[in-house]
């Protein structure tokens, strides 16, 4: 067999147009199987990369496909829809080319086809077009796709249900208005009924579609909740499929973020504890939505933050902070811990006793941390420190913290020490008072005021004793001391 030299491979871009011009007449061949095979070949080429997809558009092949999509048998329709999907997936520009050649109306007609495979191919193409942006999604809606996609999720074929749910998810994600269109077509009730379907891939798509609807507004989130997805959705957090877990956590997060009432409803259903267990059972990005969900819940109120603490959320988040290699996951955990600890001294103590503060400090100080991780760690430290009255957790910061954080630490000591004699004694014996005397503060600064407040808690001679240079002064007094003559 004669092999082409490498530079003459038919896959090289300058050969594309040649391949397309050879395949195009085959789409009009009198033999149906040749038409289908030609369409499949085009689909595979277009699927391969965006250059080849663009060559399909430039070769003026789309109008022919659209025409045939309406006229031909089911095998050809599937192949033609596959080409449209393969072209449309690469970029908004290529998807727009499909819209411009009038494909949407024909694809929507295919959603009513008798053959489930044709419906599936059409739903897939429509989803890939809607995925890119709100304008393309709106074009799919305007073509009348949504009510038919909602009918498709009620069909018995699991593959068709999956693709239809995925397309509804892609349409809903861009804006509240588009999500509302999906809701108005009655999608929520049908999606909610399938949360416990045994097919993992279908569950992923169902949970994703509900998330994309719920994320936009309080009203939409409430509609999803009213479909009685709790506590049913919590069983998905224990699913064997990692992406079912992730999408279930994402759905709960998108509902929890909106209002304290929605968060409270999730907590009452056992959602906080279930998400915490889920975080403990997986690793990496699968954990991320759960971590964020806990942060959103805790941010709403003292009581909700306390619910996360009682469900043992803090040790789990601390674990993520120290063991996850990815900075963006550490940053989410830092943010969530800050939301829990910022409410009251009790909340701050719950975070401090897990030895989280030194970890946050080292992440903030590390030159290897991403900028986002440094910012989130610093913010979390400050918001926890400003409420923390648990002094054993604060004391290490006197030695390690940079000036901008040291200020907050000294501030907390200046609040607690005047009212706690036991803490005052401990502060001396642990070396804390000595360390405070070594801090160089600008005269008149807030830090200097805090130091003065601490010093005012002790007799003057004690403060002098622990001040730098005091031992020198004592030795000088020894040198100059004249013993009394007998």
XYZ file of C-alpha atoms in Angstrom:
486
model
C 0.000 0.000 0.000
C 1.350 3.414 -0.942
C 1.539 5.727 2.105
C 1.321 9.478 1.739
C 4.389 11.406 2.890
C 3.691 13.085 6.229
C 3.269 16.552 4.772
C 0.561 15.246 2.432
C -1.677 13.754 5.116
C -5.346 14.442 4.269
C -5.887 15.807 7.814
C -3.617 18.782 7.302
C -5.708 22.012 7.177
C -4.890 22.850 3.549
C -6.440 19.517 2.571
C -9.721 20.145 4.406
C -11.469 21.984 1.606
C -10.627 19.114 -0.734
C -12.153 16.544 1.585
C -15.277 18.684 2.050
C -15.777 19.206 -1.699
C -15.519 15.437 -2.208
C -18.039 14.661 0.537
C -20.607 17.305 -0.380
C -21.918 15.655 -3.596
C -22.195 12.366 -1.688
C -24.848 13.996 0.527
C -27.028 14.157 -2.610
C -26.308 10.619 -3.757
C -29.293 8.506 -4.798
C -28.212 5.675 -2.482
C -29.393 6.501 1.108
C -26.545 4.610 2.825
C -23.980 6.681 0.901
C -25.738 9.887 2.014
C -25.683 8.728 5.654
C -22.055 7.608 5.507
C -21.033 10.937 3.970
C -22.915 12.834 6.709
C -21.287 10.706 9.423
C -17.858 11.332 7.912
C -18.546 15.065 7.915
C -19.723 14.859 11.520
C -16.573 13.078 12.612
C -14.398 15.590 10.797
C -16.285 18.548 12.288
C -16.160 16.972 15.738
C -12.375 16.654 15.527
C -11.502 20.350 15.760
C -12.843 23.818 15.030
C -10.792 24.246 11.824
C -12.533 21.263 10.269
C -15.911 22.441 11.610
C -15.283 25.802 9.988
C -14.484 24.080 6.693
C -17.943 22.439 6.824
C -19.517 25.893 7.183
C -17.374 27.435 4.434
C -18.062 24.492 2.136
C -21.722 25.530 2.141
C -22.719 22.107 3.419
C -25.089 23.240 6.214
C -28.054 24.301 3.984
C -27.953 20.887 2.311
C -27.992 19.139 5.705
C -30.874 21.265 6.958
C -32.896 20.554 3.833
C -32.251 16.811 4.107
C -33.008 16.826 7.841
C -36.628 17.587 7.017
C -36.945 15.200 4.065
C -34.903 12.060 4.688
C -35.225 8.849 6.707
C -34.389 8.489 10.405
C -30.840 7.224 9.818
C -29.990 10.271 7.760
C -31.691 12.614 10.246
C -29.516 11.250 13.066
C -26.373 11.669 10.955
C -27.321 15.220 9.890
C -28.129 16.261 13.471
C -24.767 14.805 14.517
C -22.994 17.065 11.976
C -24.868 20.129 13.270
C -23.952 19.249 16.852
C -20.303 18.606 15.902
C -20.059 21.992 14.178
C -21.983 23.909 16.848
C -20.069 22.657 19.864
C -16.785 24.447 19.122
C -17.627 28.147 19.410
C -20.473 30.699 19.519
C -19.555 31.772 15.962
C -19.950 28.261 14.564
C -23.185 27.738 16.531
C -24.458 31.037 15.106
C -23.710 29.763 11.584
C -26.082 26.850 12.290
C -28.778 29.234 13.522
C -28.288 31.472 10.472
C -28.906 28.644 8.039
C -32.316 27.953 9.597
C -31.426 24.695 11.355
C -33.260 25.383 14.628
C -36.800 25.025 13.263
C -35.902 21.741 11.600
C -34.154 20.422 14.734
C -37.213 21.323 16.813
C -39.439 19.386 14.362
C -37.070 16.410 14.894
C -37.846 16.553 18.645
C -41.322 15.309 17.668
C -40.017 12.479 15.519
C -41.328 8.969 16.123
C -37.784 7.605 16.489
C -36.176 8.239 19.927
C -32.710 8.284 18.338
C -33.702 11.205 16.091
C -35.129 13.083 19.094
C -31.919 12.417 21.004
C -29.687 13.646 18.150
C -31.793 16.815 17.784
C -31.840 17.515 21.548
C -28.078 17.072 21.646
C -27.534 19.559 18.808
C -29.918 22.110 20.385
C -28.174 21.779 23.787
C -24.755 22.325 22.221
C -25.987 25.487 20.504
C -27.691 26.840 23.652
C -24.618 26.134 25.780
C -22.511 29.029 24.465
C -24.370 32.190 25.491
C -27.729 33.794 26.293
C -28.391 34.953 22.706
C -27.995 31.476 21.217
C -29.969 29.992 24.096
C -32.756 32.502 23.423
C -32.753 31.492 19.738
C -33.302 27.862 20.785
C -36.152 28.961 23.081
C -37.725 31.111 20.353
C -37.700 28.129 18.004
C -40.045 26.390 20.470
C -37.620 23.763 21.800
C -38.363 23.964 25.536
C -41.854 22.364 25.779
C -40.694 19.531 23.499
C -37.532 18.962 25.570
C -39.761 18.728 28.659
C -41.782 16.047 26.836
C -38.523 14.256 25.961
C -37.518 13.927 29.633
C -40.774 12.025 30.149
C -39.990 9.461 27.428
C -39.046 5.940 28.562
C -35.560 5.912 26.918
C -32.881 6.804 29.480
C -30.460 8.149 26.850
C -33.108 10.568 25.567
C -33.980 11.675 29.103
C -30.281 12.413 29.761
C -29.764 14.526 26.644
C -33.036 16.430 27.115
C -32.192 17.211 30.761
C -28.711 18.314 29.687
C -30.188 20.624 27.012
C -32.612 22.145 29.565
C -29.628 22.722 31.870
C -27.706 24.444 29.056
C -30.670 26.701 28.263
C -31.343 27.604 31.933
C -27.820 28.523 32.934
C -27.443 31.916 31.256
C -30.121 34.125 32.836
C -33.152 34.176 35.162
C -35.408 34.831 32.142
C -34.204 31.736 30.278
C -34.499 29.637 33.440
C -38.030 30.979 33.908
C -38.934 29.789 30.393
C -37.876 26.271 31.379
C -39.863 26.520 34.630
C -42.951 27.810 32.806
C -42.865 24.717 30.605
C -43.338 22.611 33.757
C -39.804 21.191 33.840
C -39.180 21.300 37.602
C -41.782 18.714 38.639
C -40.598 16.201 36.025
C -36.922 16.752 36.863
C -37.569 16.437 40.605
C -39.342 13.099 40.131
C -36.196 11.619 38.584
C -33.713 12.509 41.320
C -33.727 8.896 42.526
C -33.490 7.305 39.065
C -30.924 4.465 39.247
C -29.019 5.744 36.189
C -26.063 7.798 37.461
C -25.542 9.781 34.246
C -29.206 10.795 34.202
C -29.027 11.843 37.876
C -26.025 14.056 37.074
C -28.005 15.869 34.372
C -31.171 16.168 36.477
C -29.253 17.689 39.421
C -27.341 19.988 37.065
C -30.558 21.277 35.439
C -32.168 21.966 38.828
C -28.981 23.796 39.959
C -28.941 25.974 36.848
C -32.551 26.961 37.530
C -32.142 27.525 41.289
C -28.965 29.610 41.076
C -30.528 32.735 39.547
C -32.967 34.056 42.151
C -34.805 33.430 45.406
C -38.069 32.831 43.519
C -36.573 30.195 41.249
C -34.791 28.493 44.164
C -38.055 28.403 46.111
C -39.827 26.801 43.139
C -37.200 24.053 43.072
C -37.589 23.511 46.834
C -41.387 23.413 46.506
C -41.002 20.398 44.208
C -40.139 18.535 47.461
C -36.534 17.761 46.572
C -35.660 17.610 50.300
C -34.743 15.284 51.917
C -34.680 13.113 48.720
C -31.725 14.979 47.198
C -29.581 14.259 50.289
C -29.426 10.563 49.330
C -27.492 11.647 46.200
C -24.689 12.896 48.482
C -23.990 9.234 49.322
C -24.071 8.093 45.676
C -21.292 5.886 44.319
C -20.875 8.256 41.359
C -18.595 11.177 42.272
C -20.308 13.569 39.854
C -23.742 12.795 41.255
C -22.305 13.807 44.650
C -20.789 16.957 43.204
C -23.960 18.012 41.366
C -26.129 17.310 44.417
C -23.811 19.489 46.553
C -23.948 22.183 43.868
C -27.751 22.147 43.862
C -27.865 22.467 47.667
C -25.292 25.278 47.527
C -27.265 27.196 44.884
C -30.369 27.064 47.092
C -28.576 27.816 50.384
C -26.824 30.938 49.101
C -30.006 32.970 48.582
C -31.605 33.500 52.019
C -31.330 32.467 55.688
C -34.787 30.877 55.369
C -33.725 28.580 52.529
C -30.536 27.700 54.419
C -32.568 26.962 57.548
C -34.838 24.672 55.551
C -31.788 22.728 54.322
C -30.349 22.493 57.853
C -33.709 21.300 59.231
C -33.773 18.547 56.603
C -30.332 17.365 57.797
C -28.563 18.992 54.862
C -25.585 20.465 56.724
C -24.623 17.136 58.320
C -25.142 15.291 55.000
C -22.913 17.733 53.104
C -20.215 17.493 55.802
C -20.262 13.669 55.516
C -20.057 14.008 51.742
C -16.994 16.302 51.973
C -15.369 13.679 54.194
C -16.018 10.917 51.666
C -14.427 12.510 48.593
C -11.416 14.524 47.457
C -10.511 17.438 45.191
C -13.020 19.387 43.135
C -15.880 17.068 44.125
C -15.601 18.688 47.593
C -15.723 22.264 46.382
C -19.498 22.941 46.160
C -20.025 21.358 49.594
C -17.314 23.533 51.147
C -18.907 26.635 49.628
C -22.382 25.567 50.700
C -21.210 25.452 54.363
C -19.725 28.935 53.957
C -22.980 30.326 52.547
C -25.070 28.741 55.310
C -22.739 30.049 58.035
C -22.633 33.536 56.514
C -26.378 34.078 56.934
C -26.628 34.142 60.745
C -25.126 33.167 64.121
C -27.616 30.333 64.509
C -26.912 28.857 61.094
C -23.151 29.115 61.676
C -23.687 27.322 64.991
C -25.628 24.585 63.152
C -22.547 24.004 60.961
C -20.355 23.870 64.098
C -22.690 21.402 65.860
C -22.703 19.185 62.747
C -18.877 19.032 63.100
C -18.235 21.115 60.002
C -15.170 22.933 61.360
C -12.827 19.911 61.711
C -13.841 18.774 58.215
C -13.128 22.197 56.693
C -9.818 22.393 58.578
C -8.882 19.040 57.075
C -9.624 20.355 53.560
C -7.513 23.411 54.340
C -4.471 21.357 55.241
C -4.736 18.310 52.974
C -6.066 19.619 49.639
C -3.223 20.328 47.177
C -5.208 22.800 45.014
C -5.109 26.454 46.079
C -8.655 27.240 44.940
C -10.070 24.517 47.216
C -7.955 25.715 50.153
C -9.200 29.263 49.448
C -12.839 28.108 49.575
C -12.198 26.302 52.881
C -10.481 29.407 54.310
C -13.439 31.553 53.246
C -15.959 29.119 54.781
C -14.037 28.971 58.094
C -13.971 32.778 58.176
C -17.785 32.849 57.699
C -18.214 30.441 60.619
C -15.787 32.163 62.999
C -16.759 35.786 62.456
C -20.002 35.874 64.470
C -19.239 35.659 68.229
C -16.397 34.626 70.591
C -18.053 31.188 70.808
C -17.959 30.754 67.037
C -14.363 32.007 66.850
C -13.303 29.607 69.604
C -14.874 26.649 67.742
C -12.587 27.450 64.806
C -9.535 28.330 66.924
C -9.472 25.072 68.933
C -9.018 23.039 65.725
C -5.611 24.703 65.302
C -6.823 26.277 62.068
C -5.419 29.770 62.680
C -1.711 28.827 62.336
C -2.532 26.976 59.082
C -4.327 30.057 57.742
C -1.380 32.222 58.769
C 1.156 30.005 57.006
C -0.998 29.996 53.830
C -1.232 33.780 53.987
C 2.533 34.147 54.494
C 3.577 31.535 51.912
C 4.996 32.910 48.679
C 3.761 29.738 46.976
C 0.104 30.502 47.741
C -2.003 32.005 44.972
C -3.078 35.615 45.400
C -6.690 34.536 45.974
C -5.643 32.070 48.687
C -3.547 34.755 50.421
C -6.436 37.246 50.327
C -9.009 34.708 51.587
C -6.682 33.441 54.347
C -5.910 36.981 55.542
C -9.599 37.918 55.567
C -10.517 34.747 57.461
C -7.763 35.318 60.057
C -8.863 38.909 60.645
C -12.567 38.100 60.956
C -11.902 35.187 63.352
C -9.322 37.118 65.423
C -11.626 40.090 65.884
C -14.055 37.820 67.752
C -11.611 35.371 69.334
C -11.198 35.596 73.113
C -9.634 32.145 73.458
C -6.148 33.292 74.405
C -4.169 30.020 74.056
C -4.991 30.108 70.334
C -3.929 33.747 70.032
C -0.597 33.570 71.826
C 1.465 31.896 69.053
C 0.468 34.829 66.815
C 2.456 37.212 69.036
C 5.583 35.502 67.750
C 4.709 34.677 64.136
C 2.230 37.222 62.808
C 3.193 40.080 60.478
C 2.415 43.628 61.734
C -0.962 43.968 59.975
C -2.262 40.844 61.758
C -0.322 41.345 64.998
C -2.367 44.495 65.566
C -5.601 42.437 65.749
C -4.010 39.846 68.080
C -2.753 42.454 70.539
C -6.164 44.128 70.298
C -7.877 40.940 71.472
C -5.502 40.575 74.449
C -6.213 44.193 75.391
C -9.944 43.370 75.487
C -9.731 40.139 77.492
C -6.923 40.724 80.039
C -8.542 43.593 82.006
C -11.455 41.290 82.961
C -9.680 37.972 83.607
C -7.146 37.677 86.449
C -6.277 34.058 85.640
C -5.518 35.006 82.018
C -3.388 37.945 83.262
C -1.217 35.624 85.364
C -0.917 33.084 82.541
C 0.061 35.850 80.131
C 3.066 36.664 82.325
C 4.219 33.076 82.946
C 3.871 32.054 79.271
C 6.125 34.894 78.133
C 3.311 36.836 76.454
C 3.835 40.053 78.436
C 7.557 39.989 77.709
C 6.817 39.544 73.983
C 4.405 42.505 73.982
C 7.119 44.759 75.448
C 9.377 43.823 72.523
C 6.857 44.979 69.905
C 7.905 48.213 68.254
C 4.787 50.316 67.756
C 4.465 53.834 66.327
C 3.733 56.318 69.116
C 0.033 57.246 69.035
C -0.869 54.255 66.800
C -3.738 51.874 67.510
C -1.197 49.138 68.244
C 0.500 51.366 70.852
C -2.903 52.000 72.472
C -3.523 48.257 72.712
C -0.068 47.721 74.274
C -0.765 50.502 76.785
C -4.102 48.846 77.704
C -2.310 45.542 78.330
C 0.429 47.224 80.389
C -2.222 48.962 82.481
C -3.382 45.530 83.663
C -0.106 44.992 85.552
C 1.892 46.755 88.301
C 4.463 49.098 86.820
C 7.457 47.162 88.164
C 6.258 43.947 86.446
C 6.005 45.753 83.097
C 9.448 47.293 83.662
C 10.883 43.884 84.589
C 9.795 42.407 81.245
C 10.791 45.400 79.137
C 13.826 44.996 76.854
C 17.017 46.286 78.462
C 15.647 46.005 82.008
C 18.243 43.374 83.033
C 20.968 45.777 81.779
C 19.506 48.526 83.929
C 19.523 46.204 86.940
C 23.157 45.244 86.319
C 24.116 48.928 86.082
C 22.430 49.469 89.416
C 24.477 46.564 90.804
C 27.654 48.187 89.461
C 26.864 51.567 90.951
C 25.468 50.196 94.220
C 27.538 51.035 97.245
C 27.110 48.379 99.945
C 26.316 49.802 103.347
C 29.346 49.723 105.593
C 28.983 47.439 108.640
